[in-house]
XYZ file of N, CA and C in Angstrom:
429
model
N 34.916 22.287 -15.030
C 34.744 23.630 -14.491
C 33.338 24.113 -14.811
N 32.668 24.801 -13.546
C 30.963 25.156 -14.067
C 31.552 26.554 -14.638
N 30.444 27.166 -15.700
C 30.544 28.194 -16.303
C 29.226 28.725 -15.764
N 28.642 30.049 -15.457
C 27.372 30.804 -15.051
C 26.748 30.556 -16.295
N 25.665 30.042 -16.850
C 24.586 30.333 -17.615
C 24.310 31.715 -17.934
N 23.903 31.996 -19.252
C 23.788 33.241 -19.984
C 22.273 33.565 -19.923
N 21.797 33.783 -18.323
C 20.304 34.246 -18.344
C 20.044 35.596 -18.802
N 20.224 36.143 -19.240
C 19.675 37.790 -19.458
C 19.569 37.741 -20.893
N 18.762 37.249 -21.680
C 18.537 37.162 -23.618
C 18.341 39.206 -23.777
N 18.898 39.382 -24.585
C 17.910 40.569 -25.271
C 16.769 40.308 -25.997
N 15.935 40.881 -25.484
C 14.565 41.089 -26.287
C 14.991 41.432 -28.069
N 15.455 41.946 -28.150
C 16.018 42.562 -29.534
C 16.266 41.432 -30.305
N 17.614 41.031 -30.038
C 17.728 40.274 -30.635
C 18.627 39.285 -30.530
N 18.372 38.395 -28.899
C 18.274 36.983 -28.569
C 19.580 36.951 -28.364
N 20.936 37.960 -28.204
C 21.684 37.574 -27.673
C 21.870 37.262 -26.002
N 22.597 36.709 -25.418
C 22.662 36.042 -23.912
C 23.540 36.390 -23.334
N 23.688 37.397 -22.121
C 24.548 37.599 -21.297
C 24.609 37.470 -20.045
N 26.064 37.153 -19.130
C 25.578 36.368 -18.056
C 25.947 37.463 -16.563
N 25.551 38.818 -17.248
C 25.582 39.422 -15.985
C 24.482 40.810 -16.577
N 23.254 41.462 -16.162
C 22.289 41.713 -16.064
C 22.592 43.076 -16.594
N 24.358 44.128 -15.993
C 24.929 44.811 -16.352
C 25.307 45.188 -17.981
N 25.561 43.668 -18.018
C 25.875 43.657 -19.631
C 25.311 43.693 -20.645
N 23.928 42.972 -20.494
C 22.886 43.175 -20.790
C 22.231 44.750 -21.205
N 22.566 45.411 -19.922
C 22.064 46.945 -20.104
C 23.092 47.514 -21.296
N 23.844 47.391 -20.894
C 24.953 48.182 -21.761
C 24.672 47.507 -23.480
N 24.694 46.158 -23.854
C 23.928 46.087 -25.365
C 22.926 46.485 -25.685
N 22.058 46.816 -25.112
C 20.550 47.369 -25.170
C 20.907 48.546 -26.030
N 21.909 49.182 -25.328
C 22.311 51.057 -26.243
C 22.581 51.001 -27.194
N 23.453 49.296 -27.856
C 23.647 49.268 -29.298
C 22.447 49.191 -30.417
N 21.298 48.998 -29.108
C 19.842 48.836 -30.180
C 19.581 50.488 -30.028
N 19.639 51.363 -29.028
C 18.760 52.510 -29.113
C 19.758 53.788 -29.663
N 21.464 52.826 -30.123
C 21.901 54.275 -30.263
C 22.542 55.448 -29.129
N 21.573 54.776 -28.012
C 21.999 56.344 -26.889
C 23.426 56.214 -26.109
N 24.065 56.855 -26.636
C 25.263 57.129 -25.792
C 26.043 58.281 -24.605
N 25.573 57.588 -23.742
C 25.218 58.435 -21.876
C 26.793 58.484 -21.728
N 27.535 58.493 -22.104
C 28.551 58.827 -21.781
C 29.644 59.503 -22.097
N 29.339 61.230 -21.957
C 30.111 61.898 -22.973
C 31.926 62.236 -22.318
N 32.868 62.590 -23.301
C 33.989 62.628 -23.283
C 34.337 63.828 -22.633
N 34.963 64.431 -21.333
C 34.880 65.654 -20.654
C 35.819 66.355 -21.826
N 36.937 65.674 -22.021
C 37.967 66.388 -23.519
C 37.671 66.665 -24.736
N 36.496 66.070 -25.387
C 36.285 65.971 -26.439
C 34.968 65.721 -26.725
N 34.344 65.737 -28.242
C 33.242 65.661 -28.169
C 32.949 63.683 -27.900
N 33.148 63.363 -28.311
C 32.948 61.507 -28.595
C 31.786 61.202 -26.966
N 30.885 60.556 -27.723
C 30.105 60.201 -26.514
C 30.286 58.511 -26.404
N 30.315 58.150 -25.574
C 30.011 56.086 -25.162
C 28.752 55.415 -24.785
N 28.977 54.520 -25.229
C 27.766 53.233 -24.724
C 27.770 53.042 -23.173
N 28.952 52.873 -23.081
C 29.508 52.360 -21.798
C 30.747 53.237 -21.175
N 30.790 53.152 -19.330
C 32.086 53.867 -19.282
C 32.734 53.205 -19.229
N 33.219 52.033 -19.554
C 34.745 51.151 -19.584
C 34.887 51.730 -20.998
N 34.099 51.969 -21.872
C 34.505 52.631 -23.266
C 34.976 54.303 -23.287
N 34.264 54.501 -22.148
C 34.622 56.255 -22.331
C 36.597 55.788 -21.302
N 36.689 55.252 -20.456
C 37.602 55.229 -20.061
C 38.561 54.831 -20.349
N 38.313 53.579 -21.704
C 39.566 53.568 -22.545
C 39.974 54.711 -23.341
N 38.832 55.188 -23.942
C 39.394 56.559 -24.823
C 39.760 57.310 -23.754
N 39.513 57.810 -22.972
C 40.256 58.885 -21.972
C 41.691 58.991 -22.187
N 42.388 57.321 -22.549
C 43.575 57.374 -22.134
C 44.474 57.558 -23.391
N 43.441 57.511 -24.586
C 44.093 58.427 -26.068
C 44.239 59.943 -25.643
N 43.755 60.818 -24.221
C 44.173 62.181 -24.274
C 45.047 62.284 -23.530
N 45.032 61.141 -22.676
C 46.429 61.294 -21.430
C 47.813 61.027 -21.538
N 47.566 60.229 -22.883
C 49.026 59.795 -23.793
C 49.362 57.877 -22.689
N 48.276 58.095 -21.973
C 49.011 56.703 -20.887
C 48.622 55.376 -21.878
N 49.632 54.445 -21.488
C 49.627 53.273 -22.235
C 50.135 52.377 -20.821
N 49.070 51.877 -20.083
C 49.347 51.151 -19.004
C 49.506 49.790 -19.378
N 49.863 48.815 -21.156
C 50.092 47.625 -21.000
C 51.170 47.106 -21.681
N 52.335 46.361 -20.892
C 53.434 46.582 -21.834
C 53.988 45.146 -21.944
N 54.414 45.286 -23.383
C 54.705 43.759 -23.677
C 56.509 43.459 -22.779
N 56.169 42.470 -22.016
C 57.313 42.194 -21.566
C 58.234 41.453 -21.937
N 57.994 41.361 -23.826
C 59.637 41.150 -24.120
C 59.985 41.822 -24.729
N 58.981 42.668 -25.866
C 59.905 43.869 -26.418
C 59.776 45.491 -25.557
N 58.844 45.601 -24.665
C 58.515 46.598 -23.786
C 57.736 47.584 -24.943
N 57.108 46.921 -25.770
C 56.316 48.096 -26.178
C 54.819 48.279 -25.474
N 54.248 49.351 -25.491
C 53.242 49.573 -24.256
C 52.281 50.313 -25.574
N 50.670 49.845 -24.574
C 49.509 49.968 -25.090
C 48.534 50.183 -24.394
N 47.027 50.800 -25.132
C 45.928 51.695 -23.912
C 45.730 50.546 -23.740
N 45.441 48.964 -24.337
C 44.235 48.372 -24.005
C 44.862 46.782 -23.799
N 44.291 46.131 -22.775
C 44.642 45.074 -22.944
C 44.301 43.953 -23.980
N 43.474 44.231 -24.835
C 43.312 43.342 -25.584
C 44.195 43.569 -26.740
N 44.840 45.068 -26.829
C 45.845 45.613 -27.936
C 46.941 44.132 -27.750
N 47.406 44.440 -26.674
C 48.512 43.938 -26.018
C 48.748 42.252 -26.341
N 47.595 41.842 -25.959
C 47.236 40.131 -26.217
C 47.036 40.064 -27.300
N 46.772 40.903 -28.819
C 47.161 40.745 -30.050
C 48.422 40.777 -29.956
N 48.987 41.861 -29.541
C 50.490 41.922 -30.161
C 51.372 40.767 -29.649
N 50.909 40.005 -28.207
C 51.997 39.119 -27.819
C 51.871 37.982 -28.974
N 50.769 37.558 -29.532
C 51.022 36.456 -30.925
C 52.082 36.627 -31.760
N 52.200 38.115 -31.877
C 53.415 38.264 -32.561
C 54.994 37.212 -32.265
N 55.245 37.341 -30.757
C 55.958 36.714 -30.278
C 55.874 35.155 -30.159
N 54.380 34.508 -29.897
C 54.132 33.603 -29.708
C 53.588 32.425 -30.756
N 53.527 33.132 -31.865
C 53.293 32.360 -32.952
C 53.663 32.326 -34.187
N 53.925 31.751 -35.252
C 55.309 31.831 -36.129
C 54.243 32.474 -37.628
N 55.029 33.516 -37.569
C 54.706 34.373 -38.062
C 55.703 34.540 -39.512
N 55.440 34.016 -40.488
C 56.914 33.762 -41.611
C 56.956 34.895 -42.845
N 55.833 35.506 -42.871
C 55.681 36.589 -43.637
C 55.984 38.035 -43.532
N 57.207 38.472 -43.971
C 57.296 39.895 -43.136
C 57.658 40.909 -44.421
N 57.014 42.178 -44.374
C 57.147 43.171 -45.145
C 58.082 43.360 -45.055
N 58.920 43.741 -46.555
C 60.199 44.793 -46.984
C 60.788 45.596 -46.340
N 59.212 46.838 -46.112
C 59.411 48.096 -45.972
C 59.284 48.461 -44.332
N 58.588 47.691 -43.654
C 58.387 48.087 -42.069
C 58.937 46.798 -41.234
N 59.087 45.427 -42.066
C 59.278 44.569 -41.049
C 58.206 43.783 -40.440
N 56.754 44.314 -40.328
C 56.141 43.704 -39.532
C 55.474 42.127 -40.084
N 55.381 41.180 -39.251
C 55.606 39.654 -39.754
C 53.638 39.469 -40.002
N 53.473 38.413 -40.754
C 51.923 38.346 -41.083
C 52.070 36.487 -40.698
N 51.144 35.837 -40.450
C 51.051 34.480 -40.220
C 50.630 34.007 -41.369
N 49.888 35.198 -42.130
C 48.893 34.567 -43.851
C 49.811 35.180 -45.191
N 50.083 35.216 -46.047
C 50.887 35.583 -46.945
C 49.555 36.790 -47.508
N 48.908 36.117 -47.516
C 47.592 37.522 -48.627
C 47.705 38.426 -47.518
N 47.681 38.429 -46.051
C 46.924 39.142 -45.191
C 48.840 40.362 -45.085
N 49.749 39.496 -45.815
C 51.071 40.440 -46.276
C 50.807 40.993 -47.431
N 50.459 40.838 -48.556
C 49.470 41.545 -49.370
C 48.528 42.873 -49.044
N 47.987 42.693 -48.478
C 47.264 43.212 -48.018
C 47.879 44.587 -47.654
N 48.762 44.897 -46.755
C 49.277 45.313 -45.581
C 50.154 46.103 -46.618
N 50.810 45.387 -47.657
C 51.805 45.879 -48.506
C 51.018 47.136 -49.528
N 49.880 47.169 -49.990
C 48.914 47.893 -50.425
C 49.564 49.482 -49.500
N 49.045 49.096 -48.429
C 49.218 50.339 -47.439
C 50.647 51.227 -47.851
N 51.682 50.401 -48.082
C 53.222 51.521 -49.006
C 53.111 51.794 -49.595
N 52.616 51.212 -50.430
C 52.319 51.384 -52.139
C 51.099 52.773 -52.524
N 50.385 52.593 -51.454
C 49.291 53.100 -51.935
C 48.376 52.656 -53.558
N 48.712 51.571 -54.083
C 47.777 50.735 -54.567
C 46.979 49.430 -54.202
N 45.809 49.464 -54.325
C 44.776 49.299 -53.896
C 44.144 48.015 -54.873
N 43.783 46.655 -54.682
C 43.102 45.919 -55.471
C 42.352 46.062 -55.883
N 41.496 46.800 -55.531
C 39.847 47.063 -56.042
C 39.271 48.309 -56.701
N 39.684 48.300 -58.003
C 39.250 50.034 -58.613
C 37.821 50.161 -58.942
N 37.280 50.862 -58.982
C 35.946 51.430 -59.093
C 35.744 51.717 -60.775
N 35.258 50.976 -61.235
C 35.015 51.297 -62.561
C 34.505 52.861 -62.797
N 33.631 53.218 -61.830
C 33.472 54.252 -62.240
C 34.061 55.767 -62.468
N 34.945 55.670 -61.080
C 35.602 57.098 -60.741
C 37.094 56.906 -60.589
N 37.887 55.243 -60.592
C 38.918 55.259 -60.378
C 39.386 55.186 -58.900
N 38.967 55.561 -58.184
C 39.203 55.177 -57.132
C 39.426 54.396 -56.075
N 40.330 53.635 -55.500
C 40.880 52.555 -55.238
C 40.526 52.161 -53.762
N 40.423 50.451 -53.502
C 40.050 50.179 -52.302
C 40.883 49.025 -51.515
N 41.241 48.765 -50.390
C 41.699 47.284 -50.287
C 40.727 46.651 -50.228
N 39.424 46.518 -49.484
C 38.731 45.444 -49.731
C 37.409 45.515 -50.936
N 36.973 43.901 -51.085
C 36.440 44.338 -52.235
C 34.556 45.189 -51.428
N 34.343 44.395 -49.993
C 33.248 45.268 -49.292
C 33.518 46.660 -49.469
N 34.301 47.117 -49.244
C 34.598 48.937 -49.384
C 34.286 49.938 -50.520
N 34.579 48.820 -51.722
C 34.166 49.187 -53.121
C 32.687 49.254 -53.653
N 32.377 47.690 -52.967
C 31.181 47.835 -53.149
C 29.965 48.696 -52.340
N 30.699 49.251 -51.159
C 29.609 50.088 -50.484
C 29.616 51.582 -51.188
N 30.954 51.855 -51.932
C 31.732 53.380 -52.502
C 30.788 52.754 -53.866
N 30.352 52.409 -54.301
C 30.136 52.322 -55.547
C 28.122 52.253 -55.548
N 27.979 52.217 -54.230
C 26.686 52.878 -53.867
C 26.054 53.883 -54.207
N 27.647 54.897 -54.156
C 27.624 56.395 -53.941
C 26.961 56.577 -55.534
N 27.685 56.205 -56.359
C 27.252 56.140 -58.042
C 25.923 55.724 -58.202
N 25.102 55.069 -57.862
C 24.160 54.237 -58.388
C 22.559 55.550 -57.808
């Protein structure tokens, strides 16, 4: 199968995209500017496929629905996470909500969230993190 070649590099920084459009639209992640403000709210976008997914956090619509448990979602890529659920064996499942993990830590993890304890305390202030990046950026705040 031919694939289109990724002619359009950013000047910035050398990533390759293979439609000229797309291109424009990463450019904003270098300048920041976001042309696309939210008529509901303040939130501005890069792009309008981005302003038009959020749109549909005010409309309450969830146009993608899993067709074996019928649960429905804004985004299709929500959706194609959640079907793994179904499609891949998933042996780890929380106590308290049920929901299944494929990694045992990444159930760890998740289990933090009931508990509200946290692996990573802050020597300094006590304050707790799940990851250990989070701590170390909060522990910035001190220095």
């Amino acid at each position: 199968a031919h694939r289109p070649e990724r002619r359009h590099p950013c000047p910035t920084c050398g990533k390759t995209f293979k439609k000229k459009s797309h291109l424009g639209t990463h450019l904003l992640t270098h300048t920041g500017q976001r042309p696309f403000p939210c008529p509901d709210c303040p939130k501005t976008f890069a792009s309008r496929a981005n302003l038009l997914r959020h749109r549909l956090t005010h409309t309450g619509q969830r146009p993608y629905q899993c067709d074996r448990c019928h649960k429905r979602f804004t985004q299709s890529s929500s959706l194609r996470q959640h079907l793994l659920l179904h499609t891949r064996r998933h042996p780890h499942a929380c106590p308290d909500c049920g929901l299944r993990f494929r990694r045992p830590h990444r159930l760890l993890l998740h289990r933090c969230r009931h508990t509200g304890e946290y692996p990573y305390k802050c020597p300094d202030c006590g304050r707790s993190f799940l990851l250990r990046r989070l701590l170390d950026l909060h522990r910035l705040l001190h220095a």
